[in-house]
Structures are given as C-alpha cells and as structure tokens.
PDB file of N, CA and C in Angstrom:
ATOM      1  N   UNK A   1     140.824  86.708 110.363  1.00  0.00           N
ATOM      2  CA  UNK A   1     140.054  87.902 110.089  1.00  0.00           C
ATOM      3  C   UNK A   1     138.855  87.586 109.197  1.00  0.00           C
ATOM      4  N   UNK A   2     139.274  86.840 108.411  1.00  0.00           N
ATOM      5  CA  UNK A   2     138.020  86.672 107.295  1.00  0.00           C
ATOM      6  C   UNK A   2     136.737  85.781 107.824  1.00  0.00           C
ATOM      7  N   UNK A   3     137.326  84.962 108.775  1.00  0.00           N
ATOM      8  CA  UNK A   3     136.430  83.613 110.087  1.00  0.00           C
ATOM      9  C   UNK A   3     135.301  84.972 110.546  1.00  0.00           C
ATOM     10  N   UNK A   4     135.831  85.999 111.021  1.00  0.00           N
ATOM     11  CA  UNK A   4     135.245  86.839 111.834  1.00  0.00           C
ATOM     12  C   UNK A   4     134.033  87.319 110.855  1.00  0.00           C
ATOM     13  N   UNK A   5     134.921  87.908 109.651  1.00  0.00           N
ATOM     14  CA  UNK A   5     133.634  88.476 108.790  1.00  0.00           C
ATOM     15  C   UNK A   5     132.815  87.623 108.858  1.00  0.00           C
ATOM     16  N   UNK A   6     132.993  86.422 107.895  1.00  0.00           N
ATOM     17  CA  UNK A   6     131.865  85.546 107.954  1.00  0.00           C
ATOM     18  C   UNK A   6     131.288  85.409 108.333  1.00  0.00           C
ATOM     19  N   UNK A   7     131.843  84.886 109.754  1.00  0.00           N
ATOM     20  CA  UNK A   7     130.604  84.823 110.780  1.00  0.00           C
ATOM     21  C   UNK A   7     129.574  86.084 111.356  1.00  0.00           C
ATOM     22  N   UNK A   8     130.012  87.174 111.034  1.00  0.00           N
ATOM     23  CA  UNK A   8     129.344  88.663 111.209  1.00  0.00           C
ATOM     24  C   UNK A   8     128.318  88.611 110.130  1.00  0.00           C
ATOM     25  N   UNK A   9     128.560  88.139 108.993  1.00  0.00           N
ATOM     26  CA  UNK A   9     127.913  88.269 107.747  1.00  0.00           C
ATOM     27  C   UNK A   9     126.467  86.943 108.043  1.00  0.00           C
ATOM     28  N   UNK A  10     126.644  86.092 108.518  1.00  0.00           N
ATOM     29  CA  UNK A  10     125.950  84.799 108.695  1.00  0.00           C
ATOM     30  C   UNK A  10     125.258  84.895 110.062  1.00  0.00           C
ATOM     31  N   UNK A  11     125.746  85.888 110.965  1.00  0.00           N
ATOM     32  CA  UNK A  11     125.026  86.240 111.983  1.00  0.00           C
ATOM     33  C   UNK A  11     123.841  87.300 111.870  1.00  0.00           C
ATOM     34  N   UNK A  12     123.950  88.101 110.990  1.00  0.00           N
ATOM     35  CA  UNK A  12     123.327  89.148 110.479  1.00  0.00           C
ATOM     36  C   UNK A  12     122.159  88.691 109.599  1.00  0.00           C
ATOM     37  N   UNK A  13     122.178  87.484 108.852  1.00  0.00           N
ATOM     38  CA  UNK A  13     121.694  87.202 107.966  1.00  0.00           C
ATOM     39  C   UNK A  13     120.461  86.827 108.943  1.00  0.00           C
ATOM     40  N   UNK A  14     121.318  85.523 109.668  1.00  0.00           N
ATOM     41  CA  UNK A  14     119.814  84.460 110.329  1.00  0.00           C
ATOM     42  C   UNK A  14     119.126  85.754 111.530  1.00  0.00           C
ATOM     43  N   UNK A  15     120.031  86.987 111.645  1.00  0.00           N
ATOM     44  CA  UNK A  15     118.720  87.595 112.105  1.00  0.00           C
ATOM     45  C   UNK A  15     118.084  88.146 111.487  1.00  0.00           C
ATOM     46  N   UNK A  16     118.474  88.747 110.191  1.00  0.00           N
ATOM     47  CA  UNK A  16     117.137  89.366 109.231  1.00  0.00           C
ATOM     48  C   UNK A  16     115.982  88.293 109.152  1.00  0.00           C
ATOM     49  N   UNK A  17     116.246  87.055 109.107  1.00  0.00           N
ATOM     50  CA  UNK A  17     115.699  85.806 109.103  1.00  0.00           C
ATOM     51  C   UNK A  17     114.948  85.619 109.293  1.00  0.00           C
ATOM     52  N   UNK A  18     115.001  85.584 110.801  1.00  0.00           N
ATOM     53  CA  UNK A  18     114.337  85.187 112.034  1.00  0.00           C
ATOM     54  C   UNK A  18     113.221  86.211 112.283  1.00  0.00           C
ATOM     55  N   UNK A  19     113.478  87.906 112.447  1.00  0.00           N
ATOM     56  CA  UNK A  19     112.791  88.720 112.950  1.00  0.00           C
ATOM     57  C   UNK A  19     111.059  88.691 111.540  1.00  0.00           C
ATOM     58  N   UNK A  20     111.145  87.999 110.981  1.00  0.00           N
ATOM     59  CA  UNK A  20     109.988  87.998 109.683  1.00  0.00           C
ATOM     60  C   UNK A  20     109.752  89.267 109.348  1.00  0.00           C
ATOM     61  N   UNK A  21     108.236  89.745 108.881  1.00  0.00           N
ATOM     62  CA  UNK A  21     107.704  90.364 108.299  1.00  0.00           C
ATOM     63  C   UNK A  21     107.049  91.165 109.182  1.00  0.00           C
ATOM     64  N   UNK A  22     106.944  92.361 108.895  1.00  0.00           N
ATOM     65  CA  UNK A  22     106.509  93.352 110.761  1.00  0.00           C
ATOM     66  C   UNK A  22     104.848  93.095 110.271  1.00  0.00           C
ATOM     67  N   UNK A  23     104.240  93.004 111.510  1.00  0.00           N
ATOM     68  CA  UNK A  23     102.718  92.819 111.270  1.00  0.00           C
ATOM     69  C   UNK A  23     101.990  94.546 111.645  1.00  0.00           C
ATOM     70  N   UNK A  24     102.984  95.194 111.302  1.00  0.00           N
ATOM     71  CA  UNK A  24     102.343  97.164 111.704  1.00  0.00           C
ATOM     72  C   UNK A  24     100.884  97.433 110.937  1.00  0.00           C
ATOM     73  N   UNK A  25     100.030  97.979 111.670  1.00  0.00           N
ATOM     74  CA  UNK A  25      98.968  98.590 111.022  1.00  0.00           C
ATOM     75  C   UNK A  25      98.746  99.383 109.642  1.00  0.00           C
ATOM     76  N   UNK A  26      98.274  99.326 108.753  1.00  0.00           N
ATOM     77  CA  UNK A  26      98.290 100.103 107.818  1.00  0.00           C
ATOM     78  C   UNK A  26      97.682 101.454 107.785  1.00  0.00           C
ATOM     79  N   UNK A  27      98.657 102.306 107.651  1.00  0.00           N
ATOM     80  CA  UNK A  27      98.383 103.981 107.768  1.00  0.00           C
ATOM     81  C   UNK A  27      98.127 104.171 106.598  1.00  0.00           C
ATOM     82  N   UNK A  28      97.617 105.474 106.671  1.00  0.00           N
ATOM     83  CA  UNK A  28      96.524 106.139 107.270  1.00  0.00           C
ATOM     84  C   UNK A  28      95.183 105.035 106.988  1.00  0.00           C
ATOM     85  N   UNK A  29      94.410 104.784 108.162  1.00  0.00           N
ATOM     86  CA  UNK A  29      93.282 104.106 108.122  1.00  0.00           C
ATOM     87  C   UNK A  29      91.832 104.316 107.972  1.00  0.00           C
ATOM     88  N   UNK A  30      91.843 105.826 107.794  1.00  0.00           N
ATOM     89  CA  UNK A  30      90.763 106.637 107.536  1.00  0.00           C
ATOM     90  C   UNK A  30      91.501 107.869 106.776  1.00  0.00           C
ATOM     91  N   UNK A  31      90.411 108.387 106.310  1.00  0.00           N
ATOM     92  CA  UNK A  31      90.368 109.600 105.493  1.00  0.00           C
ATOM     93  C   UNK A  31      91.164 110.675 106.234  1.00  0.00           C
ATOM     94  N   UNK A  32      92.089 111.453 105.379  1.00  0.00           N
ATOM     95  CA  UNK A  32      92.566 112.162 105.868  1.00  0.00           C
ATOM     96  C   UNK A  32      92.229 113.785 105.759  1.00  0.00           C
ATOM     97  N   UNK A  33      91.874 114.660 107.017  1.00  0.00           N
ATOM     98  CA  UNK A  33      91.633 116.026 106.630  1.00  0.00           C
ATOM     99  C   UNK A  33      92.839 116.661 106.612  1.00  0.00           C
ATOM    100  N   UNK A  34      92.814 117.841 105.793  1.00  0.00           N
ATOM    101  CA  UNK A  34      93.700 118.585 105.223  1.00  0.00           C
ATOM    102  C   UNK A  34      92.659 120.157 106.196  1.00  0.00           C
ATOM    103  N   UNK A  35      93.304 121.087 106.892  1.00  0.00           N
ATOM    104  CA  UNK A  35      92.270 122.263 106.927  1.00  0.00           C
ATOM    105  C   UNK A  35      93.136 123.461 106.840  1.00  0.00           C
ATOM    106  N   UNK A  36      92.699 124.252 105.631  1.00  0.00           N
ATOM    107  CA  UNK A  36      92.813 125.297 105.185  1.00  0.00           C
ATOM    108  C   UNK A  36      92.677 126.775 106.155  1.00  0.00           C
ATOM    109  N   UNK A  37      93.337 127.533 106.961  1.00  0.00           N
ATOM    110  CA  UNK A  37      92.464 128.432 107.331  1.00  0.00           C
ATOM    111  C   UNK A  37      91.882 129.825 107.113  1.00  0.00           C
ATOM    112  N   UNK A  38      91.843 129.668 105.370  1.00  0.00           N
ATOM    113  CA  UNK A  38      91.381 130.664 104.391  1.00  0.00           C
ATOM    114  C   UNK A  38      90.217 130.367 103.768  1.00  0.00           C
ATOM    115  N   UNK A  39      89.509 131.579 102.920  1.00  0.00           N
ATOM    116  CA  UNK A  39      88.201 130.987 102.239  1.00  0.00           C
ATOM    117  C   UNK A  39      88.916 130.725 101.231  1.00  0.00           C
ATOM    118  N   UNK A  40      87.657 129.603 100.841  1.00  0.00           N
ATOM    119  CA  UNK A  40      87.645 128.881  99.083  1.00  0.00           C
ATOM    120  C   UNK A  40      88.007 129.865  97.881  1.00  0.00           C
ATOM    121  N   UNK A  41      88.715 129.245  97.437  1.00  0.00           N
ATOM    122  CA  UNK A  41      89.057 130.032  95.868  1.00  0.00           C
ATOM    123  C   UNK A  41      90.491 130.708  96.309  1.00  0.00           C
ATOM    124  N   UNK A  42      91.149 131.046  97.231  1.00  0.00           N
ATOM    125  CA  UNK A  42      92.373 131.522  97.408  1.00  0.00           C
ATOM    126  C   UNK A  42      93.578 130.761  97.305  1.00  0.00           C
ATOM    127  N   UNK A  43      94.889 131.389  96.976  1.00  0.00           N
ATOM    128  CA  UNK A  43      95.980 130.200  96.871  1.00  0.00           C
ATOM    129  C   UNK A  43      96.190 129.408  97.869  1.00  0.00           C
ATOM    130  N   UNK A  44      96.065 129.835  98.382  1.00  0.00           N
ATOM    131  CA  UNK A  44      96.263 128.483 100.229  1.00  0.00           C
ATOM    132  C   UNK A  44      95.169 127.456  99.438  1.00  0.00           C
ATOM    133  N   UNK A  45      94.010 127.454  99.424  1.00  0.00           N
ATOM    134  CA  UNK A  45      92.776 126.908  99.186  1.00  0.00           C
ATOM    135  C   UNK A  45      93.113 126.080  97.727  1.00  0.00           C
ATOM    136  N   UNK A  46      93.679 126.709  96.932  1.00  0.00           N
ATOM    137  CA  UNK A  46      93.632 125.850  95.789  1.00  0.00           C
ATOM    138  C   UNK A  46      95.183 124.906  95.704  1.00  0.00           C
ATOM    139  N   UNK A  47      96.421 125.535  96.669  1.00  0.00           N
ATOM    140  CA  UNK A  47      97.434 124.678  96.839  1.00  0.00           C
ATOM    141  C   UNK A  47      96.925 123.536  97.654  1.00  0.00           C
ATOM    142  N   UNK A  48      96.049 123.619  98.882  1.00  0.00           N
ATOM    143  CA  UNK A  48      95.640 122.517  99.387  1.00  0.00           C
ATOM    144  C   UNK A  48      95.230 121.768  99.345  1.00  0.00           C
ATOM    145  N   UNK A  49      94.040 121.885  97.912  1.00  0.00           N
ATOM    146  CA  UNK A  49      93.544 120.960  97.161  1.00  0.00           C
ATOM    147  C   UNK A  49      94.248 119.896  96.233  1.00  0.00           C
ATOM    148  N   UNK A  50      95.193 120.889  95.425  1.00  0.00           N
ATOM    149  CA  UNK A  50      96.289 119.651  94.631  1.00  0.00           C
ATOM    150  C   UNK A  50      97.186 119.163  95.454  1.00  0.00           C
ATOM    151  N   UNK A  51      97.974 119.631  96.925  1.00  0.00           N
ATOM    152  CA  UNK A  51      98.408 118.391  97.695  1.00  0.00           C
ATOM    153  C   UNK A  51      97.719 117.712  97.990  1.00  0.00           C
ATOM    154  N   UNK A  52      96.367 118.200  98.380  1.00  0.00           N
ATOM    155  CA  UNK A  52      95.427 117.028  98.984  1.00  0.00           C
ATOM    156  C   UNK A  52      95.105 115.465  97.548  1.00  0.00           C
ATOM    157  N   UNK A  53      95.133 116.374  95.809  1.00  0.00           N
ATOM    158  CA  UNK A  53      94.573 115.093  95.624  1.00  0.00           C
ATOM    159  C   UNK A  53      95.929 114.250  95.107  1.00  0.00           C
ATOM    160  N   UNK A  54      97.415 114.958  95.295  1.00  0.00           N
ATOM    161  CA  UNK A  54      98.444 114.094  94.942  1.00  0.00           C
ATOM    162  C   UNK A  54      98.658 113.117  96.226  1.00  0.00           C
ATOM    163  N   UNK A  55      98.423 113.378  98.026  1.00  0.00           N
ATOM    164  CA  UNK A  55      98.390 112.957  98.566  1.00  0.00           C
ATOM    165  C   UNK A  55      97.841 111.912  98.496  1.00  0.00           C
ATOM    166  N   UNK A  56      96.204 111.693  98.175  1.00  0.00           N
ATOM    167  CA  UNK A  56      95.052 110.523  98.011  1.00  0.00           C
ATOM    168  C   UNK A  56      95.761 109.963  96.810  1.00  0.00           C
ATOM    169  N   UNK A  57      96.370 110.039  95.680  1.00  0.00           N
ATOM    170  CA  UNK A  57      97.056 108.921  95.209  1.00  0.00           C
ATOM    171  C   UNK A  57      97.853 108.419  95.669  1.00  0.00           C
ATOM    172  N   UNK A  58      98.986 108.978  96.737  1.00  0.00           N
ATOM    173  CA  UNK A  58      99.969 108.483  96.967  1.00  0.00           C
ATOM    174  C   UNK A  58      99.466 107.305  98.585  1.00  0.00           C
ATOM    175  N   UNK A  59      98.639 107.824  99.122  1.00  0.00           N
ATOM    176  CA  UNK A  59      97.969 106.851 100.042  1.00  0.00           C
ATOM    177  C   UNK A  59      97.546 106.339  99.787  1.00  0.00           C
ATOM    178  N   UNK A  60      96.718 106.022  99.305  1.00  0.00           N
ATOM    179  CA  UNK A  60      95.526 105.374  98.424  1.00  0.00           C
ATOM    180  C   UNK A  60      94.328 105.603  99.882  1.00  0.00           C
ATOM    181  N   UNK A  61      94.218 106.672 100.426  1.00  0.00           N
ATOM    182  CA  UNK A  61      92.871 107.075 101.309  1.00  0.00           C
ATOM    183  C   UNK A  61      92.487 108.234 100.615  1.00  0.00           C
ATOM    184  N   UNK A  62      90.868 108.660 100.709  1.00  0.00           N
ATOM    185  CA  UNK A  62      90.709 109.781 100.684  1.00  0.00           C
ATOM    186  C   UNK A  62      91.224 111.244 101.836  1.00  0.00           C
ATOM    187  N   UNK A  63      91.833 112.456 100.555  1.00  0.00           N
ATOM    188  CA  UNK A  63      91.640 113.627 101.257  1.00  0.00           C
ATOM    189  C   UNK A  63      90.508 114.788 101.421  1.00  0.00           C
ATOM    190  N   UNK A  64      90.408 114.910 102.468  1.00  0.00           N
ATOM    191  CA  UNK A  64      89.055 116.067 102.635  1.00  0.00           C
ATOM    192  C   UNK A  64      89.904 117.153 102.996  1.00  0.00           C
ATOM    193  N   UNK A  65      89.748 118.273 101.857  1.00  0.00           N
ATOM    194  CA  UNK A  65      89.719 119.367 102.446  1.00  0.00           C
ATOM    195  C   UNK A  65      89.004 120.509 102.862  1.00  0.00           C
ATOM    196  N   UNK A  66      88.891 121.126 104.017  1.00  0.00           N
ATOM    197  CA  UNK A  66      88.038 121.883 104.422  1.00  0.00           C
ATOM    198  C   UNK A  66      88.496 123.119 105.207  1.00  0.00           C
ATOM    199  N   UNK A  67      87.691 124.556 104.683  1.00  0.00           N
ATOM    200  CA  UNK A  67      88.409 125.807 104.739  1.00  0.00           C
ATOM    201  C   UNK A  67      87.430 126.116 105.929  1.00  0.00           C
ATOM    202  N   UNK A  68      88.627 126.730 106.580  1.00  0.00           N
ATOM    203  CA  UNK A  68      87.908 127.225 108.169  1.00  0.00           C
ATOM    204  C   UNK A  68      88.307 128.622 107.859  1.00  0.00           C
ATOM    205  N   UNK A  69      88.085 129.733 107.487  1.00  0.00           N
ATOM    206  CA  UNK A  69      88.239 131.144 107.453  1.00  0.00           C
ATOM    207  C   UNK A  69      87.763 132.022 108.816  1.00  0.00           C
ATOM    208  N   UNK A  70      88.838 133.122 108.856  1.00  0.00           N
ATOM    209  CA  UNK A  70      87.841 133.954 110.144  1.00  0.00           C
ATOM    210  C   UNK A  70      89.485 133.984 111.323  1.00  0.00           C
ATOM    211  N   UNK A  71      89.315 135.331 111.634  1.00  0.00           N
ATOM    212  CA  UNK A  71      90.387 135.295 112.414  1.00  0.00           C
ATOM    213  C   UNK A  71      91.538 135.249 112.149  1.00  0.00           C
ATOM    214  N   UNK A  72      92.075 135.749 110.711  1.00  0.00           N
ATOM    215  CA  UNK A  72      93.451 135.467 110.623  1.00  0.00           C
ATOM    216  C   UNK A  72      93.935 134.329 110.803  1.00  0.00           C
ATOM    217  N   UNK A  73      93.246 133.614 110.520  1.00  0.00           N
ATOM    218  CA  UNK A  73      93.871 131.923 110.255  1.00  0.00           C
ATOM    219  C   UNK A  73      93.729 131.084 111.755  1.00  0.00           C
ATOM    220  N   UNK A  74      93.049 131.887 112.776  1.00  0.00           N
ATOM    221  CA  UNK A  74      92.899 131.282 114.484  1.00  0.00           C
ATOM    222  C   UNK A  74      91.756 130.747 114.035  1.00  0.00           C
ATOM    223  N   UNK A  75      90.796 130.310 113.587  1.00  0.00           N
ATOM    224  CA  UNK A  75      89.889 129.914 113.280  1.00  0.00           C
ATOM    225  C   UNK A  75      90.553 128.475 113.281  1.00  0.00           C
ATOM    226  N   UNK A  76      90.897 128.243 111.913  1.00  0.00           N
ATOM    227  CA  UNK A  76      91.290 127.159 111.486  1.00  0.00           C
ATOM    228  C   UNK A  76      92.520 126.602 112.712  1.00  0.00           C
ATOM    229  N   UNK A  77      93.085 127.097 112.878  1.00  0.00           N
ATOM    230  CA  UNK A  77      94.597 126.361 114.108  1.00  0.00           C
ATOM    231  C   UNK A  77      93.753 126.492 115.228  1.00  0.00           C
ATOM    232  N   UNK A  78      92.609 126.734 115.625  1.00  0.00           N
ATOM    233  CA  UNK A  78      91.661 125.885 116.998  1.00  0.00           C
ATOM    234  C   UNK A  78      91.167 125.143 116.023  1.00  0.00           C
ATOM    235  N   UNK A  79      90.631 124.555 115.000  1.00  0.00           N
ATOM    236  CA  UNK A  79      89.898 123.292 114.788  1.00  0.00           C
ATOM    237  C   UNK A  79      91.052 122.351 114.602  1.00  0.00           C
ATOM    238  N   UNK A  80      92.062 122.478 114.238  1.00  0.00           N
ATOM    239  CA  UNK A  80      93.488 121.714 114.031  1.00  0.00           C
ATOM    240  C   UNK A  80      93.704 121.169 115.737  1.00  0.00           C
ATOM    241  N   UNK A  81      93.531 122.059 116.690  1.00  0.00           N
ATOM    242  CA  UNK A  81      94.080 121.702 117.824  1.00  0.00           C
ATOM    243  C   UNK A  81      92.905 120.776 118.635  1.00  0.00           C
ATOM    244  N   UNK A  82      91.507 121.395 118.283  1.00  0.00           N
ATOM    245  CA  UNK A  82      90.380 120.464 119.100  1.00  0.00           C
ATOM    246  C   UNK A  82      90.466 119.207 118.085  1.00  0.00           C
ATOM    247  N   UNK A  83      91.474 118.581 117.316  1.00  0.00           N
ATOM    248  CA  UNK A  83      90.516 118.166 116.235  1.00  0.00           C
ATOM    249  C   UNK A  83      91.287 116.704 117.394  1.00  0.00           C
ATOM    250  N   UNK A  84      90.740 115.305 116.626  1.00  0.00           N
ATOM    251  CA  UNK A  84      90.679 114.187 117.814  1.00  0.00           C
ATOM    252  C   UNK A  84      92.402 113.707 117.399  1.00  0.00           C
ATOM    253  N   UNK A  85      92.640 113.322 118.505  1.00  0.00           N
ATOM    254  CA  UNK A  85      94.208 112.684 117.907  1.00  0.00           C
ATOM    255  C   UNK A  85      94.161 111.390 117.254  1.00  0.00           C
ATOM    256  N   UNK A  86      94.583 110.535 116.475  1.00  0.00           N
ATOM    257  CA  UNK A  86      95.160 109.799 116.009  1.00  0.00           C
ATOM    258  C   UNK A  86      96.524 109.264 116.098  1.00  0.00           C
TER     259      UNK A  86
END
C-alpha cells in the first residue's frame, strides 16, 4: 500500500515538473472601461469611480470611467453591447 502511495506521490510530482511555467498572456492588456449609465455626480457615478480606482491598483492598468446617461440606463447597456469584444 505504501509502494502505491509513493509512487502516486512521485508520479504527481515529475508531472508538476515537467508541465513548467504557463506562458498565458497578461490580462488585462489595455485600459479598462468601466460605463456608468447615469450622469456624473450620482451614486452609481461616484461608486464607479472608487471601484474603478481600487480596480487600477489591483491590475496595475488604467480604469476609464465613462457616464452614458439617457434612457433609463438603455443608453449606456447599447454602448456596453456595441462596445468591441476582447
């Protein structure tokens, strides 16, 4: 029984091993928008701003935020939806 562990334990190992260091892209690679779909100076508007600048520390990218007002908030959720994918 213990042959078995071992070898489970030593099999496991040389594959952490083997597979190295992942070569993944580093996210986010551009600036990130944040969009509001209220005017400036409102709580939506000023909560979005302090996630936005605890976010940019925690990424280390810039956040842009930008208030799309008009429409009960359809304003802003069509620029969210035309906006380009990533």
């Amino acid at each position: 029984m213990r042959r078995w562990f071992a070898a489970g334990i030593v099999l496991a190992a040389t594959a952490l091993l083997a597979t190295g260091p992942a070569s993944a892209q580093q996210f986010p690679s551009k600036p990130i928008r944040i969009v509001v779909p209220f005017g400036g100076g409102s709580i939506t508007d000023i909560l979005g701003r302090v996630i936005g600048q605890e976010l940019s520390k925690a990424v280390g990218q810039p956040v842009i935020v930008e208030n799309k007002p008009g429409g009960d908030g359809a304003v802003g959720a069509l620029e969210v939806i035309m906006a380009a994918p990533d």
